[in-house]
PDB file of C-alpha atoms in Angstrom:
ATOM      1  CA  MET A 654      15.673 -27.879  -1.122  1.00  0.00           C
ATOM      2  CA  ARG A 655      17.470 -25.304   0.926  1.00  0.00           C
ATOM      3  CA  VAL A 656      16.141 -21.563  -0.180  1.00  0.00           C
ATOM      4  CA  TYR A 657      16.994 -18.532   0.634  1.00  0.00           C
ATOM      5  CA  LEU A 658      14.992 -15.406  -0.506  1.00  0.00           C
ATOM      6  CA  ILE A 659      16.889 -12.174  -0.559  1.00  0.00           C
ATOM      7  CA  ASP A 660      14.446  -8.387  -0.985  1.00  0.00           C
ATOM      8  CA  ASP A 661      13.462  -5.773   0.427  1.00  0.00           C
ATOM      9  CA  ASP A 662       9.934  -5.174  -0.657  1.00  0.00           C
ATOM     10  CA  GLU A 663       8.106  -7.298   2.462  1.00  0.00           C
ATOM     11  CA  ALA A 664       4.651  -8.424   0.114  1.00  0.00           C
ATOM     12  CA  LEU A 665       7.116  -9.657  -2.448  1.00  0.00           C
ATOM     13  CA  ARG A 666       9.265 -11.752   0.267  1.00  0.00           C
ATOM     14  CA  ASN A 667       5.908 -12.734   1.773  1.00  0.00           C
ATOM     15  CA  GLY A 668       4.804 -13.939  -1.472  1.00  0.00           C
ATOM     16  CA  LEU A 669       7.200 -16.067  -2.878  1.00  0.00           C
ATOM     17  CA  ARG A 670       8.031 -17.266   0.660  1.00  0.00           C
ATOM     18  CA  GLU A 671       4.429 -19.215   0.617  1.00  0.00           C
ATOM     19  CA  VAL A 672       5.173 -19.965  -2.768  1.00  0.00           C
ATOM     20  CA  LEU A 673       8.426 -21.458  -2.693  1.00  0.00           C
ATOM     21  CA  GLU A 674       7.328 -23.371   0.947  1.00  0.00           C
ATOM     22  CA  ARG A 675       3.871 -25.107  -1.295  1.00  0.00           C
ATOM     23  CA  ALA A 676       6.456 -26.335  -3.595  1.00  0.00           C
ATOM     24  CA  GLY A 677       8.195 -27.985  -0.887  1.00  0.00           C
ATOM     25  CA  HIS A 678      11.239 -25.525   0.293  1.00  0.00           C
ATOM     26  CA  GLU A 679      12.725 -25.612   3.097  1.00  0.00           C
ATOM     27  CA  VAL A 680      12.991 -21.520   2.866  1.00  0.00           C
ATOM     28  CA  ARG A 681      14.500 -18.696   4.797  1.00  0.00           C
ATOM     29  CA  VAL A 682      14.402 -14.779   4.216  1.00  0.00           C
ATOM     30  CA  ALA A 683      16.013 -11.647   4.380  1.00  0.00           C
ATOM     31  CA  GLU A 684      15.355  -8.001   3.824  1.00  0.00           C
ATOM     32  CA  ASN A 685      18.888  -6.345   3.188  1.00  0.00           C
ATOM     33  CA  GLY A 686      22.057  -7.883   1.631  1.00  0.00           C
ATOM     34  CA  LEU A 687      23.875  -7.219   5.798  1.00  0.00           C
ATOM     35  CA  SER A 688      21.944  -9.268   7.415  1.00  0.00           C
ATOM     36  CA  ALA A 689      21.333 -12.199   4.500  1.00  0.00           C
ATOM     37  CA  ARG A 690      25.387 -12.357   4.305  1.00  0.00           C
ATOM     38  CA  ARG A 691      25.322 -13.111   8.257  1.00  0.00           C
ATOM     39  CA  THR A 692      23.037 -15.951   8.256  1.00  0.00           C
ATOM     40  CA  LEU A 693      24.518 -17.139   5.275  1.00  0.00           C
ATOM     41  CA  ARG A 694      27.398 -18.707   7.654  1.00  0.00           C
ATOM     42  CA  ASP A 695      25.520 -20.409   9.698  1.00  0.00           C
ATOM     43  CA  TRP A 696      22.719 -22.027   7.296  1.00  0.00           C
ATOM     44  CA  PRO A 697      24.181 -23.913   4.570  1.00  0.00           C
ATOM     45  CA  VAL A 698      21.659 -23.658   1.229  1.00  0.00           C
ATOM     46  CA  ASP A 699      21.610 -24.933  -2.337  1.00  0.00           C
ATOM     47  CA  LEU A 700      19.832 -21.951  -3.624  1.00  0.00           C
ATOM     48  CA  VAL A 701      19.823 -18.562  -2.819  1.00  0.00           C
ATOM     49  CA  ILE A 702      17.237 -15.830  -4.246  1.00  0.00           C
ATOM     50  CA  CYS A 703      18.561 -12.098  -3.992  1.00  0.00           C
ATOM     51  CA  ASP A 704      17.251  -9.080  -5.451  1.00  0.00           C
ATOM     52  CA  MET A 705      19.836  -6.557  -7.029  1.00  0.00           C
ATOM     53  CA  LEU A 706      18.907  -3.542  -5.211  1.00  0.00           C
ATOM     54  CA  MET A 707      18.965  -3.238  -1.460  1.00  0.00           C
ATOM     55  CA  PRO A 708      19.615  -0.910   1.466  1.00  0.00           C
ATOM     56  CA  ASP A 709      22.804  -1.929   3.653  1.00  0.00           C
ATOM     57  CA  ALA A 710      24.001  -4.712   1.014  1.00  0.00           C
ATOM     58  CA  GLU A 711      23.374  -4.971  -2.977  1.00  0.00           C
ATOM     59  CA  GLY A 712      22.507  -8.381  -4.425  1.00  0.00           C
ATOM     60  CA  PHE A 713      26.028  -8.407  -6.293  1.00  0.00           C
ATOM     61  CA  GLU A 714      27.789  -8.349  -2.274  1.00  0.00           C
ATOM     62  CA  VAL A 715      25.559 -11.329  -1.248  1.00  0.00           C
ATOM     63  CA  LEU A 716      26.843 -12.864  -4.774  1.00  0.00           C
ATOM     64  CA  ARG A 717      30.854 -12.771  -3.794  1.00  0.00           C
ATOM     65  CA  THR A 718      29.269 -13.734  -1.137  1.00  0.00           C
ATOM     66  CA  VAL A 719      27.492 -17.105  -2.055  1.00  0.00           C
ATOM     67  CA  ARG A 720      30.605 -17.898  -4.483  1.00  0.00           C
ATOM     68  CA  THR A 721      33.736 -17.397  -1.429  1.00  0.00           C
ATOM     69  CA  GLY A 722      31.145 -19.417   1.590  1.00  0.00           C
ATOM     70  CA  SER A 723      29.028 -21.543  -0.036  1.00  0.00           C
ATOM     71  CA  PRO A 724      30.429 -22.073  -4.022  1.00  0.00           C
ATOM     72  CA  GLY A 725      27.629 -25.260  -4.637  1.00  0.00           C
ATOM     73  CA  ALA A 726      24.530 -23.119  -3.954  1.00  0.00           C
ATOM     74  CA  LYS A 727      23.040 -21.774  -7.009  1.00  0.00           C
ATOM     75  CA  PHE A 728      22.142 -18.199  -7.317  1.00  0.00           C
ATOM     76  CA  VAL A 729      19.028 -16.428  -8.536  1.00  0.00           C
ATOM     77  CA  MET A 730      19.636 -12.167  -8.897  1.00  0.00           C
ATOM     78  CA  ILE A 731      16.258 -10.795  -9.711  1.00  0.00           C
ATOM     79  CA  SER A 732      15.425  -7.326 -10.411  1.00  0.00           C
ATOM     80  CA  GLY A 733      12.513  -4.130 -10.669  1.00  0.00           C
ATOM     81  CA  ALA A 734      15.168  -1.990 -11.861  1.00  0.00           C
ATOM     82  CA  SER A 735      14.145  -0.220 -15.207  1.00  0.00           C
ATOM     83  CA  GLY A 736      16.136   2.008 -17.876  1.00  0.00           C
ATOM     84  CA  GLU A 737      19.937   2.435 -17.249  1.00  0.00           C
ATOM     85  CA  LEU A 738      20.063   0.136 -13.866  1.00  0.00           C
ATOM     86  CA  SER A 739      18.255  -3.343 -15.742  1.00  0.00           C
ATOM     87  CA  GLY A 740      21.215  -3.605 -18.135  1.00  0.00           C
ATOM     88  CA  PHE A 741      23.208  -4.604 -14.211  1.00  0.00           C
ATOM     89  CA  LEU A 742      21.020  -7.966 -13.861  1.00  0.00           C
ATOM     90  CA  ASP A 743      22.199  -8.346 -18.050  1.00  0.00           C
ATOM     91  CA  ARG A 744      26.056  -8.811 -15.807  1.00  0.00           C
ATOM     92  CA  ALA A 745      25.183 -10.960 -13.125  1.00  0.00           C
ATOM     93  CA  PRO A 746      25.271 -14.464 -15.132  1.00  0.00           C
ATOM     94  CA  MET A 747      29.132 -12.342 -15.751  1.00  0.00           C
ATOM     95  CA  LEU A 748      29.503 -12.151 -11.898  1.00  0.00           C
ATOM     96  CA  GLY A 749      28.590 -15.401 -10.483  1.00  0.00           C
ATOM     97  CA  ALA A 750      24.673 -15.989 -10.950  1.00  0.00           C
ATOM     98  CA  ASP A 751      23.602 -18.775 -12.325  1.00  0.00           C
ATOM     99  CA  ALA A 752      20.366 -17.198 -13.380  1.00  0.00           C
ATOM    100  CA  VAL A 753      18.796 -13.795 -13.972  1.00  0.00           C
ATOM    101  CA  LEU A 754      14.526 -12.927 -13.494  1.00  0.00           C
ATOM    102  CA  GLN A 755      13.199  -9.709 -14.043  1.00  0.00           C
ATOM    103  CA  LYS A 756      10.207  -8.415 -11.929  1.00  0.00           C
ATOM    104  CA  PRO A 757       7.245  -8.319 -12.372  1.00  0.00           C
ATOM    105  CA  PHE A 758       6.895 -11.664 -12.736  1.00  0.00           C
ATOM    106  CA  ALA A 759       4.020 -15.352 -12.237  1.00  0.00           C
ATOM    107  CA  PRO A 760       5.630 -17.265  -9.239  1.00  0.00           C
ATOM    108  CA  GLN A 761       4.986 -20.023 -11.866  1.00  0.00           C
ATOM    109  CA  GLU A 762       8.245 -18.917 -14.196  1.00  0.00           C
ATOM    110  CA  LEU A 763       9.956 -18.471 -10.405  1.00  0.00           C
ATOM    111  CA  LEU A 764      10.048 -22.514  -9.764  1.00  0.00           C
ATOM    112  CA  THR A 765      10.612 -23.231 -13.971  1.00  0.00           C
ATOM    113  CA  LEU A 766      13.444 -21.109 -13.074  1.00  0.00           C
ATOM    114  CA  ILE A 767      14.410 -23.158  -9.953  1.00  0.00           C
ATOM    115  CA  ASP A 768      14.406 -26.387 -11.512  1.00  0.00           C
ATOM    116  CA  ALA A 769      15.383 -25.137 -14.301  1.00  0.00           C
ATOM    117  CA  VAL A 770      18.798 -23.993 -12.096  1.00  0.00           C
ATOM    118  CA  CYS A 771      18.673 -26.419  -9.651  1.00  0.00           C
ATOM    119  CA  GLY A 772      16.903 -29.493 -11.130  1.00  0.00           C
ATOM    120  CA  ASP A 773      17.418 -31.677 -14.112  1.00  0.00           C
ATOM    121  CA  ALA A 774      17.154 -30.139 -16.999  1.00  0.00           C
ATOM    122  CA  THR A 775      19.607 -28.075 -19.013  1.00  0.00           C
ATOM    123  CA  VAL A 776      20.417 -24.582 -19.267  1.00  0.00           C
ATOM    124  CA  SER A 777      22.322 -25.140 -21.869  1.00  0.00           C
ATOM    125  CA  GLY A 778      25.558 -23.579 -20.241  1.00  0.00           C
ATOM    126  CA  SER A 779      23.952 -19.939 -20.090  1.00  0.00           C
ATOM    127  CA  PRO A 780      20.934 -18.855 -18.052  1.00  0.00           C
ATOM    128  CA  VAL A 781      17.710 -18.676 -18.147  1.00  0.00           C
ATOM    129  CA  LYS A 782      16.570 -14.844 -18.571  1.00  0.00           C
ATOM    130  CA  SER A 783      12.738 -14.935 -18.205  1.00  0.00           C
ATOM    131  CA  MET A 784      11.132 -10.622 -19.144  1.00  0.00           C
ATOM    132  CA  GLY A 785       7.854 -11.691 -16.544  1.00  0.00           C
TER     133      GLY A 785
END
């Protein structure tokens, strides 16, 4: 599966890329939403995993780009936001995200979520949310 991972945290981005590639996915990464939106036009994806809060273009802007240009792609919004900002992650499904995942999370949580969203598993009409 073609996975596009967008997160401004370089260590997390590199670690998750390794996890996803070991799981057999073809992965591209971006450090912000602006560069991601450019690549999405040229590289069809099956799944986008995107941080909610980033410089240049936030995750919700990327989500809008994916829903417009690649409506069949699945979208997982991730965030480490706390306090009042954490409530925005809960709103991501209303804006088109297939699932959300709160940071920090274990790599296996992400892989399980990907299977639920993209695999044969049914998510019973509502997004999966992990509070890892």
